[in-house]
Tab-separated table of C-alpha atoms and ligand atoms in Angstrom:
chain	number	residue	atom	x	y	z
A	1	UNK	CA	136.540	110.886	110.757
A	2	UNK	CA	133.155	112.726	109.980
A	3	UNK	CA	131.843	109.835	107.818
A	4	UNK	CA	128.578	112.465	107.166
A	5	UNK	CA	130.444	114.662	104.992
A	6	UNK	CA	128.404	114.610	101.928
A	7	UNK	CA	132.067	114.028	99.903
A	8	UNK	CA	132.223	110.782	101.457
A	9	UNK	CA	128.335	109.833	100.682
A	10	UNK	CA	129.182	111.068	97.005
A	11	UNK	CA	132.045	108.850	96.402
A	12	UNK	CA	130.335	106.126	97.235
A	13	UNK	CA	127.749	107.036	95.318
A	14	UNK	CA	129.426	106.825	92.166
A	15	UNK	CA	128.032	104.327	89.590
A	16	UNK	CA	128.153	103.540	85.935
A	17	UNK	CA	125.347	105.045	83.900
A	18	UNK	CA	124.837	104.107	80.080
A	19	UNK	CA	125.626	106.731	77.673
A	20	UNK	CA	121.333	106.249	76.700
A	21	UNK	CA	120.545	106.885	79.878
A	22	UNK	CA	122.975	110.351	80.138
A	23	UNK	CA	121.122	113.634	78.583
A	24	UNK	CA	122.116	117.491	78.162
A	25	UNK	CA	122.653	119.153	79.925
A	26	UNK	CA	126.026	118.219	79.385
A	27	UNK	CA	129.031	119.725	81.976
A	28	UNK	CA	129.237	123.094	81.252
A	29	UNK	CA	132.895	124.441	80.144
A	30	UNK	CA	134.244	124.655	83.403
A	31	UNK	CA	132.849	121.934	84.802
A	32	UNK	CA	134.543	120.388	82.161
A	33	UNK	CA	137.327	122.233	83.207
A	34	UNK	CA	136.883	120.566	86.995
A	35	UNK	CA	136.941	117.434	85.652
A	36	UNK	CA	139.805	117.393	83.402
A	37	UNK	CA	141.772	119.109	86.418
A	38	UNK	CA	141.113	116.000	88.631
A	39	UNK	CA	142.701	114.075	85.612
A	40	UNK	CA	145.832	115.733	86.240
A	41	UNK	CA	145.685	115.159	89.917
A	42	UNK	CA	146.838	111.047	88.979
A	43	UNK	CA	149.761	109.342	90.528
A	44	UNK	CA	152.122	109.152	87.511
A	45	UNK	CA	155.139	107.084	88.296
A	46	UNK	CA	158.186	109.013	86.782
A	47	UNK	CA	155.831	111.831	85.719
A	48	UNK	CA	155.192	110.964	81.979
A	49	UNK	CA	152.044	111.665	82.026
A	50	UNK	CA	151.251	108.685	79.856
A	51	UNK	CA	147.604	109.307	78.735
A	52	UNK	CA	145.507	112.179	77.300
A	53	UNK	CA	141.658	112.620	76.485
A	54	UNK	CA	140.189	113.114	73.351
A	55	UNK	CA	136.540	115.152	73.007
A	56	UNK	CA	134.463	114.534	70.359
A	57	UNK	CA	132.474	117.659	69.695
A	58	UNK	CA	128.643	117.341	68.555
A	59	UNK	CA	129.972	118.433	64.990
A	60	UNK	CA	131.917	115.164	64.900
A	61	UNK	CA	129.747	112.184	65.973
A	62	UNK	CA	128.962	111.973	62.470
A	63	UNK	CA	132.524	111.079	61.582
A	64	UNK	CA	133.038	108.913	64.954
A	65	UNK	CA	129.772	107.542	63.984
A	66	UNK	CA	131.319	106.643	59.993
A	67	UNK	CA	134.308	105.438	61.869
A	68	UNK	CA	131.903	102.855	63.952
A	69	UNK	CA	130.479	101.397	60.478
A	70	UNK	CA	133.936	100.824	59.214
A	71	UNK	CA	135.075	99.358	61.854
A	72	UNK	CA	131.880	97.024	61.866
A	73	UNK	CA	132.122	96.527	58.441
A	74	UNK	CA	135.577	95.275	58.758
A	75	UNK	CA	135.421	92.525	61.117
A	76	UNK	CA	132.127	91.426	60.351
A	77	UNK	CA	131.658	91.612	56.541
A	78	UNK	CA	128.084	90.118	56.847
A	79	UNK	CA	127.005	92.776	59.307
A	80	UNK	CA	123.452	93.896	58.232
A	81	UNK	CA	122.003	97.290	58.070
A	82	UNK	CA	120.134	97.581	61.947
A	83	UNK	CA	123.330	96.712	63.257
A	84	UNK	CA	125.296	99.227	61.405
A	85	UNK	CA	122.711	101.775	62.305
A	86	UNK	CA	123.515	100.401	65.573
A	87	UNK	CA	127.132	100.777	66.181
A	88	UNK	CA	126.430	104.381	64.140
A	89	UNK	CA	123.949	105.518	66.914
A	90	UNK	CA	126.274	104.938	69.641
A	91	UNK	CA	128.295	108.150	68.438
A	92	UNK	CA	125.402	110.195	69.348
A	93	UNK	CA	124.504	109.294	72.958
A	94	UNK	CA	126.016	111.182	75.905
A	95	UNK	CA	125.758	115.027	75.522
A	96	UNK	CA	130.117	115.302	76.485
A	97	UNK	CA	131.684	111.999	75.111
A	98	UNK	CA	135.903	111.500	74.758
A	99	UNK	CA	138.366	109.125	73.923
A	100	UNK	CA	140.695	108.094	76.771
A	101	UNK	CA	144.187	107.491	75.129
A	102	UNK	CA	146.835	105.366	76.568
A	103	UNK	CA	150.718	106.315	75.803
A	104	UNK	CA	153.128	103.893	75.541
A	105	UNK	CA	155.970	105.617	73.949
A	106	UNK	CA	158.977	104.190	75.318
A	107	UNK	CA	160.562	107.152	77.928
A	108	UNK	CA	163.782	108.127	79.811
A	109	UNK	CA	162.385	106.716	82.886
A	110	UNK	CA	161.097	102.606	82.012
A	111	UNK	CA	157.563	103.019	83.071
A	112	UNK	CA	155.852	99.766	82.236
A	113	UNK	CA	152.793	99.708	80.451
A	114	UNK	CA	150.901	98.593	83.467
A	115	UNK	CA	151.936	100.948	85.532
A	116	UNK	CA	150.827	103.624	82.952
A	117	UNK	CA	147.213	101.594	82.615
A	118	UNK	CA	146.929	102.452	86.151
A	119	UNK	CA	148.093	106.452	85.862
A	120	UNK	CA	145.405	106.894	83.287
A	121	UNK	CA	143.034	104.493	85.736
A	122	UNK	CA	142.951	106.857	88.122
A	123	UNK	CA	142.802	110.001	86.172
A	124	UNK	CA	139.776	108.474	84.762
A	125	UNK	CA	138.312	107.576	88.417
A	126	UNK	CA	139.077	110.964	89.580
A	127	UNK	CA	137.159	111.981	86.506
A	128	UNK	CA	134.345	109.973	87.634
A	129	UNK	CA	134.429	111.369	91.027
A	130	UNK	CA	134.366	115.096	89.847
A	131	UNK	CA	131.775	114.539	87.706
A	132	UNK	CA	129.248	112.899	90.724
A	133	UNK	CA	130.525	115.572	93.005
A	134	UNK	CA	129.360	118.284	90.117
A	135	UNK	CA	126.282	115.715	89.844
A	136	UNK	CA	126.791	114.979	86.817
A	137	UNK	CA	126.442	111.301	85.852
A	138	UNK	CA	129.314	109.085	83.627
A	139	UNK	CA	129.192	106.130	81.975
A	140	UNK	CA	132.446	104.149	80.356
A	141	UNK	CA	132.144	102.562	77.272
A	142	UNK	CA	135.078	100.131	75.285
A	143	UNK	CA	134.373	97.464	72.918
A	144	UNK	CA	135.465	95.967	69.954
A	145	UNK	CA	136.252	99.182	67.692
A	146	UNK	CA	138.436	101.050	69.762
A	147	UNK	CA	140.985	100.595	68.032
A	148	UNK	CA	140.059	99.797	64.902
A	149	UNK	CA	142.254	101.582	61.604
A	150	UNK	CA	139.096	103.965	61.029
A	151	UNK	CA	138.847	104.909	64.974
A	152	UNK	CA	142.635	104.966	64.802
A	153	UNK	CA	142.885	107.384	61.817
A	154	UNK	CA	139.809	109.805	62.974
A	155	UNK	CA	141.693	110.097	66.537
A	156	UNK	CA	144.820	110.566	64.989
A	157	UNK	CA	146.414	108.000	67.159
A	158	UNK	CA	150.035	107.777	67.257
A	159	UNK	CA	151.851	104.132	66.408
A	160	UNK	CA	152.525	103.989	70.438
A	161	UNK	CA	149.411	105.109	71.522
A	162	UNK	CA	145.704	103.132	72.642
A	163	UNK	CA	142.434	103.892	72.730
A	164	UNK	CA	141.324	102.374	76.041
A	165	UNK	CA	137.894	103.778	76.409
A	166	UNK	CA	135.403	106.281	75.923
A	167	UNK	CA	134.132	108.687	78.555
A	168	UNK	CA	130.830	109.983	78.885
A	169	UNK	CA	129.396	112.913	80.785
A	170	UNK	CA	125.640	114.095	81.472
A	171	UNK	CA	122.646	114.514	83.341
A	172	UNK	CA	121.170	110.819	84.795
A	173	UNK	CA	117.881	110.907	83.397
A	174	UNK	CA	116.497	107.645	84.521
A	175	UNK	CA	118.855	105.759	87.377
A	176	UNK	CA	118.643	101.868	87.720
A	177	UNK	CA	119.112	99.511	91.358
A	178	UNK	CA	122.244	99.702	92.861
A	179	UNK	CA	124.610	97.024	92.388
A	180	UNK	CA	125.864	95.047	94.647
A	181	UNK	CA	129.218	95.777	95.685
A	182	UNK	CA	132.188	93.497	96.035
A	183	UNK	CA	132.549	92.674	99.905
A	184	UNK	CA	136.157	94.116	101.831
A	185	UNK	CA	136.703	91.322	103.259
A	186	UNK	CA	136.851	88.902	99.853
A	187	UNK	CA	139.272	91.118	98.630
A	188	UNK	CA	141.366	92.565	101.429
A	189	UNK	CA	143.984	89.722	103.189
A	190	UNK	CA	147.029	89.832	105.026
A	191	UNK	CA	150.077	88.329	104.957
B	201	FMN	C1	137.850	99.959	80.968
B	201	FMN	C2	136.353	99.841	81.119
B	201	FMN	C3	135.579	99.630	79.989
B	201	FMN	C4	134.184	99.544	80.107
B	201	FMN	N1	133.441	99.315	78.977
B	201	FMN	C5	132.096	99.191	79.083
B	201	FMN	C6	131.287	98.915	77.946
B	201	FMN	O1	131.766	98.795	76.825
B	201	FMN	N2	129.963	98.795	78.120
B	201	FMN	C7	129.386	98.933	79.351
B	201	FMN	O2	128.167	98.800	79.452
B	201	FMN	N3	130.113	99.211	80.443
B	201	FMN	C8	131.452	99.345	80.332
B	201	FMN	N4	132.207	99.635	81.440
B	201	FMN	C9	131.519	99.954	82.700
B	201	FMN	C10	131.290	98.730	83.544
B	201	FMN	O3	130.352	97.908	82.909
B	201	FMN	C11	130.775	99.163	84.909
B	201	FMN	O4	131.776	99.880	85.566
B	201	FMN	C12	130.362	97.937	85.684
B	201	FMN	O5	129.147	97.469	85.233
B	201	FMN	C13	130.259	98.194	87.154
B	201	FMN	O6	129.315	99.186	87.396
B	201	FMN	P1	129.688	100.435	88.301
B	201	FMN	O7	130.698	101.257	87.537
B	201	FMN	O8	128.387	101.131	88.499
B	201	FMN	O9	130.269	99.917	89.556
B	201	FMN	C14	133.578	99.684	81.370
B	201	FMN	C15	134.382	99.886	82.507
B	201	FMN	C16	135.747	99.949	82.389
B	201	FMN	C17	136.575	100.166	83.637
């Protein structure tokens, strides 16, 4: 095994970077393209393909951004005005931001729901991994609005379906320390 292959030193590599610190240039379209192909390269026990992805074009932060005030508004009634502007603001960060949705439809085949959370899991990692191999740096982003009735509504989220996180795409523009990384051998046994 040629641990030198830059592949392997990208993988690695890979790290969370807040949607702030992500600027254009965004991926271009077929980046874009490269990245929602790795998507479909998940595992997806009885092939149900139980997630999509949701873009949310620069002409619609605004809404998304609406959609964060609501949902503010709603479970915290006494919410003041910096931290709506707040939760509206984070509609407008990364340059390529989407909405990873979770299907749990009931199917043919009984997939449970967990095994589906994993499915879109690693669509989403192999996301992540196409993006650092295009260089492109991604952030993930959740919270308490996901699925809140005006997030719901502007997504047009079926009764079965979650909003498990957002994804966001762009160029690092300022990079933090490394973290440290869980060690193997805390989380590897054998029987
Ligand atoms: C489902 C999910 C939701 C996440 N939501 C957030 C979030 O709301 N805010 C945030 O700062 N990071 C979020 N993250 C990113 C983690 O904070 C990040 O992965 C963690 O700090 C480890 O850093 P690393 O990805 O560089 O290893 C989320 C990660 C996952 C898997």
């Amino acid at each position: 095994m040629d641990t030198r292959n830059p592949l392997f030193a990208l993988m690695v590599e890979r790290s969370n970077t807040a949607p702030k610190r992500l600027v254009a240039p965004g991926p271009t379209h077929e980046q874009l393209q490269l990245i929602f192909s790795a998507a479909a390269q998940a595992p997806d026990h009885g092939r149900i393909r139980p997630w999509r992805f949701v873009l949310v074009p620069s002409h619609k932060r605004e809404d998304l951004g609406q959609a964060f005030v609501q949902a503010l508004q709603m479970r915290d009634i006494q919410a003041g005005p910096a931290q709506l502007q707040a939760a509206y603001e984070k509609a407008f960060r990364a340059p390529c931001l989407m909405l990873a949705v979770l299907d749990k439809a009931p199917t043919q085949a009984e997939i449970e729901t967990s095994e589906r959370l994993i499915s879109l899991g690693c669509a989403v990692q192999n996301m992540l991994l196409m993006a650092q191999t295009l260089r492109l740096g991604s952030g993930i982003t959740s919270g308490k609005a996901m699925n809140a009735p005006s997030l719901r509504s502007l997504f047009q989220l079926t009764e079965h379906e979650q909003g498990v996180c957002f994804l966001n795409f762009g160029t690092v523009s300022t990079t933090k320390p490394a973290r440290s990384r869980p060690v193997v051998e805390e989380f590897v046994s054998s029987l």
